[in-house]
Amino acid sequence: SQKIEQNSEALNIQEGKTATLTCNYTNYSPAYLQWYRQDPGRGPVFLLLIRENEKEKRKERLKVTFDTTLKQSLFHITASQPADSATYLCALENFGNEKLTFGTGTRLTIIP
Amino acid sequence: ETGVTQTPRHLVMGMTNKKSLKCEQHLGHNAMYWYKQSAKKPLELMFVYNFKEQTENNSVPSRFSPECPNSSHLFLHLHTLQPEDSALYLCASSPQGGGSSYEQYFGPGTRLTVT
């Protein structure tokens, strides 16, 4: 069966360190993979999209990698700040399916 | 703000009531989506409209009825709901349908409680 798993339900990181979140998938052949941020009581906000032929994508303090051999994406936040505390969701689509499927998310807390 | 608004933000309804959720996007997008988000579960896609045509109904019970009168507006009509339908209902839009090739812009959601 198809699965999208995000490493842990919750992750605590010291301020200033790099936070690394993992998204593993099974029985998908995604053309793209997306990462979103969701704050409590609000809708997800798009952060980054990476294509299956791209190894890495960066945006300010954010970096995403995509390894189709390992079937894994890593999401990094460098120089983390308490304001980065939120739930982070990965989402992907099978080739030709045209439906975006989300993982359960990782709740990240940056400790001052 | 993301350019996607949802009303009401909170709704409490009995199992015999009929109510509607409204979504409006001001981004000029052609695709709109309804998602359900329950605690400890991933977002579940319910319906997709692309250029006002429904292109996806993800096995949603008929007590949920979507309506898309134009590319900017999306409704979710609710009737005879069950307590397990209590959740956060999120509307989203994207430039057009096509799954993950386009980012989606989400509204703030409607927190629905069925009593």
mmCIF file of C-alpha atoms in Angstrom:
data_model
loop_
_atom_site.group_PDB
_atom_site.id
_atom_site.type_symbol
_atom_site.label_atom_id
_atom_site.label_comp_id
_atom_site.label_asym_id
_atom_site.label_seq_id
_atom_site.Cartn_x
_atom_site.Cartn_y
_atom_site.Cartn_z
ATOM 1 C CA SER A 1 0.000 0.000 0.000
ATOM 2 C CA GLN A 2 1.053 3.611 -0.452
ATOM 3 C CA LYS A 3 2.494 5.385 2.558
ATOM 4 C CA ILE A 4 4.052 8.741 3.356
ATOM 5 C CA GLU A 5 5.874 8.784 6.680
ATOM 6 C CA GLN A 6 7.394 11.790 8.393
ATOM 7 C CA ASN A 7 10.124 10.870 10.825
ATOM 8 C CA SER A 8 8.727 11.713 14.167
ATOM 9 C CA GLU A 9 5.517 13.240 15.353
ATOM 10 C CA ALA A 10 7.447 15.851 17.343
ATOM 11 C CA LEU A 11 10.976 17.201 17.209
ATOM 12 C CA ASN A 12 12.652 19.600 19.664
ATOM 13 C CA ILE A 13 15.712 21.534 18.511
ATOM 14 C CA GLN A 14 17.847 24.120 20.294
ATOM 15 C CA GLU A 15 17.707 27.615 18.824
ATOM 16 C CA GLY A 16 20.504 28.257 16.351
ATOM 17 C CA LYS A 17 20.917 24.599 15.417
ATOM 18 C CA THR A 18 19.855 22.984 12.163
ATOM 19 C CA ALA A 19 16.529 21.182 12.215
ATOM 20 C CA THR A 20 16.246 18.209 9.853
ATOM 21 C CA LEU A 21 12.882 16.671 9.059
ATOM 22 C CA THR A 22 12.415 13.470 7.068
ATOM 23 C CA CYS A 23 9.741 12.388 4.632
ATOM 24 C CA ASN A 24 9.826 8.764 3.428
ATOM 25 C CA TYR A 25 7.435 7.335 0.907
ATOM 26 C CA THR A 26 6.456 3.847 -0.229
ATOM 27 C CA ASN A 27 4.846 2.781 -3.500
ATOM 28 C CA TYR A 28 4.890 6.245 -5.024
ATOM 29 C CA SER A 29 6.722 7.473 -8.102
ATOM 30 C CA PRO A 30 6.432 11.199 -7.490
ATOM 31 C CA ALA A 31 7.120 13.783 -10.140
ATOM 32 C CA TYR A 32 7.273 16.502 -7.490
ATOM 33 C CA LEU A 33 7.418 16.801 -3.749
ATOM 34 C CA GLN A 34 6.244 19.784 -1.725
ATOM 35 C CA TRP A 35 6.780 21.017 1.816
ATOM 36 C CA TYR A 36 4.273 23.098 3.774
ATOM 37 C CA ARG A 37 4.220 24.761 7.152
ATOM 38 C CA GLN A 38 1.090 24.737 9.324
ATOM 39 C CA ASP A 39 0.557 26.798 12.461
ATOM 40 C CA PRO A 40 -2.115 25.805 15.000
ATOM 41 C CA GLY A 41 -5.639 26.656 13.829
ATOM 42 C CA ARG A 42 -4.477 27.801 10.412
ATOM 43 C CA GLY A 43 -4.191 26.370 6.928
ATOM 44 C CA PRO A 44 -0.896 25.032 5.550
ATOM 45 C CA VAL A 45 1.412 27.502 3.839
ATOM 46 C CA PHE A 46 3.504 26.423 0.844
ATOM 47 C CA LEU A 47 7.278 26.546 1.367
ATOM 48 C CA LEU A 48 9.149 24.677 -1.370
ATOM 49 C CA LEU A 49 8.580 22.410 -4.348
ATOM 50 C CA ILE A 50 11.264 20.074 -5.672
ATOM 51 C CA ARG A 51 11.110 18.065 -8.905
ATOM 52 C CA GLU A 52 12.152 14.444 -9.179
ATOM 53 C CA ASN A 53 15.150 15.383 -11.342
ATOM 54 C CA GLU A 54 16.376 17.976 -8.819
ATOM 55 C CA LYS A 55 18.642 16.897 -5.978
ATOM 56 C CA GLU A 56 18.401 20.024 -3.863
ATOM 57 C CA LYS A 57 16.433 23.250 -3.565
ATOM 58 C CA ARG A 58 17.142 26.228 -1.315
ATOM 59 C CA LYS A 59 15.167 29.229 -0.131
ATOM 60 C CA GLU A 60 16.763 31.499 2.438
ATOM 61 C CA ARG A 61 17.362 29.295 5.538
ATOM 62 C CA LEU A 62 15.440 26.364 4.067
ATOM 63 C CA LYS A 63 16.893 23.486 2.084
ATOM 64 C CA VAL A 64 15.135 20.462 0.635
ATOM 65 C CA THR A 65 16.725 17.352 -0.848
ATOM 66 C CA PHE A 66 15.006 14.669 -2.854
ATOM 67 C CA ASP A 67 16.481 11.184 -3.259
ATOM 68 C CA THR A 68 14.290 9.015 -5.499
ATOM 69 C CA THR A 69 16.539 6.004 -4.907
ATOM 70 C CA LEU A 70 16.106 6.157 -1.141
ATOM 71 C CA LYS A 71 12.497 7.364 -1.624
ATOM 72 C CA GLN A 72 13.170 10.152 0.806
ATOM 73 C CA SER A 73 13.117 13.915 1.125
ATOM 74 C CA LEU A 74 14.960 15.845 3.823
ATOM 75 C CA PHE A 75 13.890 19.319 4.915
ATOM 76 C CA HIS A 76 16.476 21.448 6.705
ATOM 77 C CA ILE A 77 16.073 24.715 8.572
ATOM 78 C CA THR A 78 19.434 26.275 9.372
ATOM 79 C CA ALA A 79 20.023 28.772 12.194
ATOM 80 C CA SER A 80 16.639 27.793 13.605
ATOM 81 C CA GLN A 81 14.556 30.347 15.504
ATOM 82 C CA PRO A 82 11.598 29.986 17.894
ATOM 83 C CA ALA A 83 9.415 31.481 15.136
ATOM 84 C CA ASP A 84 10.156 28.369 13.065
ATOM 85 C CA SER A 85 8.119 26.311 15.544
ATOM 86 C CA ALA A 86 5.206 24.783 13.606
ATOM 87 C CA THR A 87 4.046 21.551 12.009
ATOM 88 C CA TYR A 88 5.756 20.764 8.720
ATOM 89 C CA LEU A 89 4.011 18.653 6.090
ATOM 90 C CA CYS A 90 5.392 16.928 3.053
ATOM 91 C CA ALA A 91 3.129 16.208 0.106
ATOM 92 C CA LEU A 92 3.531 14.346 -3.153
ATOM 93 C CA GLU A 93 1.684 13.004 -6.136
ATOM 94 C CA ASN A 94 2.097 9.869 -8.165
ATOM 95 C CA PHE A 95 2.901 10.343 -11.836
ATOM 96 C CA GLY A 96 -0.343 11.038 -13.667
ATOM 97 C CA ASN A 97 -2.490 10.839 -10.549
ATOM 98 C CA GLU A 98 -2.854 14.603 -10.145
ATOM 99 C CA LYS A 99 -3.818 14.254 -6.486
ATOM 100 C CA LEU A 100 -1.595 15.753 -3.815
ATOM 101 C CA THR A 101 -1.268 13.411 -0.833
ATOM 102 C CA PHE A 102 0.010 14.715 2.497
ATOM 103 C CA GLY A 103 2.008 13.106 5.269
ATOM 104 C CA THR A 104 0.884 13.405 8.890
ATOM 105 C CA GLY A 105 3.444 16.097 9.616
ATOM 106 C CA THR A 106 6.221 16.705 12.128
ATOM 107 C CA ARG A 107 5.622 19.180 14.944
ATOM 108 C CA LEU A 108 8.844 21.133 15.310
ATOM 109 C CA THR A 109 9.611 23.128 18.462
ATOM 110 C CA ILE A 110 12.649 25.404 18.576
ATOM 111 C CA ILE A 111 13.744 25.873 22.169
ATOM 112 C CA PRO A 112 15.217 29.311 23.052
ATOM 113 C CA GLU B 1 -3.097 36.330 4.192
ATOM 114 C CA THR B 2 -2.988 33.756 1.423
ATOM 115 C CA GLY B 3 -5.776 35.201 -0.743
ATOM 116 C CA VAL B 4 -8.167 32.389 0.178
ATOM 117 C CA THR B 5 -10.970 33.154 2.624
ATOM 118 C CA GLN B 6 -13.326 30.758 4.347
ATOM 119 C CA THR B 7 -16.541 31.365 6.246
ATOM 120 C CA PRO B 8 -17.574 30.618 8.857
ATOM 121 C CA ARG B 9 -14.388 30.036 10.841
ATOM 122 C CA HIS B 10 -16.241 27.981 13.434
ATOM 123 C CA LEU B 11 -19.475 26.017 13.113
ATOM 124 C CA VAL B 12 -21.385 23.876 15.564
ATOM 125 C CA MET B 13 -24.265 21.905 14.113
ATOM 126 C CA GLY B 14 -26.586 19.137 15.125
ATOM 127 C CA MET B 15 -26.832 15.923 13.161
ATOM 128 C CA THR B 16 -30.131 16.952 11.582
ATOM 129 C CA ASN B 17 -29.035 20.431 10.505
ATOM 130 C CA LYS B 18 -28.148 21.649 7.032
ATOM 131 C CA LYS B 19 -25.348 24.155 6.693
ATOM 132 C CA SER B 20 -22.894 25.346 4.057
ATOM 133 C CA LEU B 21 -19.219 26.248 4.128
ATOM 134 C CA LYS B 22 -18.010 28.961 1.797
ATOM 135 C CA CYS B 23 -14.619 29.495 0.210
ATOM 136 C CA GLU B 24 -13.488 32.381 -1.975
ATOM 137 C CA GLN B 25 -10.134 32.874 -3.663
ATOM 138 C CA HIS B 26 -8.827 36.205 -4.939
ATOM 139 C CA LEU B 27 -5.809 34.799 -6.786
ATOM 140 C CA GLY B 28 -7.237 34.177 -10.244
ATOM 141 C CA HIS B 29 -6.691 30.439 -9.862
ATOM 142 C CA ASN B 30 -8.586 27.829 -11.829
ATOM 143 C CA ALA B 31 -8.497 24.875 -9.445
ATOM 144 C CA MET B 32 -10.106 24.656 -6.012
ATOM 145 C CA TYR B 33 -10.039 21.903 -3.413
ATOM 146 C CA TRP B 34 -11.770 20.757 -0.237
ATOM 147 C CA TYR B 35 -9.710 18.902 2.370
ATOM 148 C CA LYS B 36 -10.650 17.405 5.735
ATOM 149 C CA GLN B 37 -8.117 17.497 8.574
ATOM 150 C CA SER B 38 -8.793 15.413 11.666
ATOM 151 C CA ALA B 39 -6.554 15.175 14.718
ATOM 152 C CA LYS B 40 -3.550 12.877 14.269
ATOM 153 C CA LYS B 41 -4.477 12.166 10.642
ATOM 154 C CA PRO B 42 -3.072 13.578 7.416
ATOM 155 C CA LEU B 43 -5.030 15.985 5.278
ATOM 156 C CA GLU B 44 -7.624 14.062 3.292
ATOM 157 C CA LEU B 45 -8.524 15.328 -0.150
ATOM 158 C CA MET B 46 -12.292 15.406 -0.594
ATOM 159 C CA PHE B 47 -13.092 17.184 -3.857
ATOM 160 C CA VAL B 48 -11.253 18.886 -6.704
ATOM 161 C CA TYR B 49 -12.668 21.380 -9.173
ATOM 162 C CA ASN B 50 -10.634 22.399 -12.203
ATOM 163 C CA PHE B 51 -12.081 25.153 -14.404
ATOM 164 C CA LYS B 52 -15.398 24.728 -12.511
ATOM 165 C CA GLU B 53 -15.623 21.030 -13.373
ATOM 166 C CA GLN B 54 -15.409 18.434 -10.624
ATOM 167 C CA THR B 55 -12.431 16.238 -11.418
ATOM 168 C CA GLU B 56 -12.121 14.343 -8.158
ATOM 169 C CA ASN B 57 -14.502 12.917 -5.589
ATOM 170 C CA ASN B 58 -12.364 10.967 -3.175
ATOM 171 C CA SER B 59 -15.083 8.514 -2.074
ATOM 172 C CA VAL B 60 -16.742 11.165 0.051
ATOM 173 C CA PRO B 61 -20.145 10.312 1.615
ATOM 174 C CA SER B 62 -23.111 11.960 -0.048
ATOM 175 C CA ARG B 63 -23.894 13.961 3.098
ATOM 176 C CA PHE B 64 -21.124 16.261 1.796
ATOM 177 C CA SER B 65 -22.132 18.028 -1.420
ATOM 178 C CA PRO B 66 -19.762 20.445 -3.173
ATOM 179 C CA GLU B 67 -20.728 23.291 -5.460
ATOM 180 C CA CYS B 68 -18.482 25.453 -7.638
ATOM 181 C CA PRO B 69 -20.498 28.196 -9.347
ATOM 182 C CA ASN B 70 -17.384 29.896 -10.744
ATOM 183 C CA SER B 71 -13.603 29.654 -10.490
ATOM 184 C CA SER B 72 -13.493 31.977 -7.479
ATOM 185 C CA HIS B 73 -16.104 30.378 -5.250
ATOM 186 C CA LEU B 74 -16.495 26.949 -3.732
ATOM 187 C CA PHE B 75 -19.131 25.690 -1.347
ATOM 188 C CA LEU B 76 -19.483 22.567 0.740
ATOM 189 C CA HIS B 77 -23.086 21.784 1.626
ATOM 190 C CA LEU B 78 -23.535 19.690 4.742
ATOM 191 C CA HIS B 79 -26.562 17.669 5.837
ATOM 192 C CA THR B 80 -27.247 14.904 8.346
ATOM 193 C CA LEU B 81 -23.635 14.788 9.468
ATOM 194 C CA GLN B 82 -22.202 12.395 12.025
ATOM 195 C CA PRO B 83 -20.069 13.264 15.081
ATOM 196 C CA GLU B 84 -17.030 11.704 13.334
ATOM 197 C CA ASP B 85 -17.341 14.409 10.678
ATOM 198 C CA SER B 86 -16.114 16.939 13.244
ATOM 199 C CA ALA B 87 -12.818 18.266 11.854
ATOM 200 C CA LEU B 88 -11.067 21.245 10.305
ATOM 201 C CA TYR B 89 -12.282 21.721 6.722
ATOM 202 C CA LEU B 90 -9.755 23.438 4.526
ATOM 203 C CA CYS B 91 -10.240 25.016 1.142
ATOM 204 C CA ALA B 92 -7.312 25.501 -1.215
ATOM 205 C CA SER B 93 -6.677 26.827 -4.688
ATOM 206 C CA SER B 94 -3.920 26.476 -7.271
ATOM 207 C CA PRO B 95 -3.283 28.006 -10.709
ATOM 208 C CA GLN B 96 -4.795 24.888 -12.240
ATOM 209 C CA GLY B 97 -5.268 21.248 -11.433
ATOM 210 C CA GLY B 98 -2.360 18.900 -11.920
ATOM 211 C CA GLY B 99 -1.506 17.613 -8.515
ATOM 212 C CA SER B 100 1.836 18.544 -7.107
ATOM 213 C CA SER B 101 3.224 20.469 -10.051
ATOM 214 C CA TYR B 102 1.566 23.573 -8.600
ATOM 215 C CA GLU B 103 1.660 24.817 -5.056
ATOM 216 C CA GLN B 104 -1.639 25.133 -3.269
ATOM 217 C CA TYR B 105 -2.840 28.128 -1.301
ATOM 218 C CA PHE B 106 -4.962 27.272 1.710
ATOM 219 C CA GLY B 107 -7.613 29.200 3.545
ATOM 220 C CA PRO B 108 -7.691 29.361 7.346
ATOM 221 C CA GLY B 109 -10.238 26.550 7.573
ATOM 222 C CA THR B 110 -13.628 26.056 9.187
ATOM 223 C CA ARG B 111 -13.584 24.217 12.514
ATOM 224 C CA LEU B 112 -16.724 22.064 12.407
ATOM 225 C CA THR B 113 -18.209 20.389 15.447
ATOM 226 C CA VAL B 114 -21.138 18.007 14.996
ATOM 227 C CA THR B 115 -23.132 17.407 18.153
#
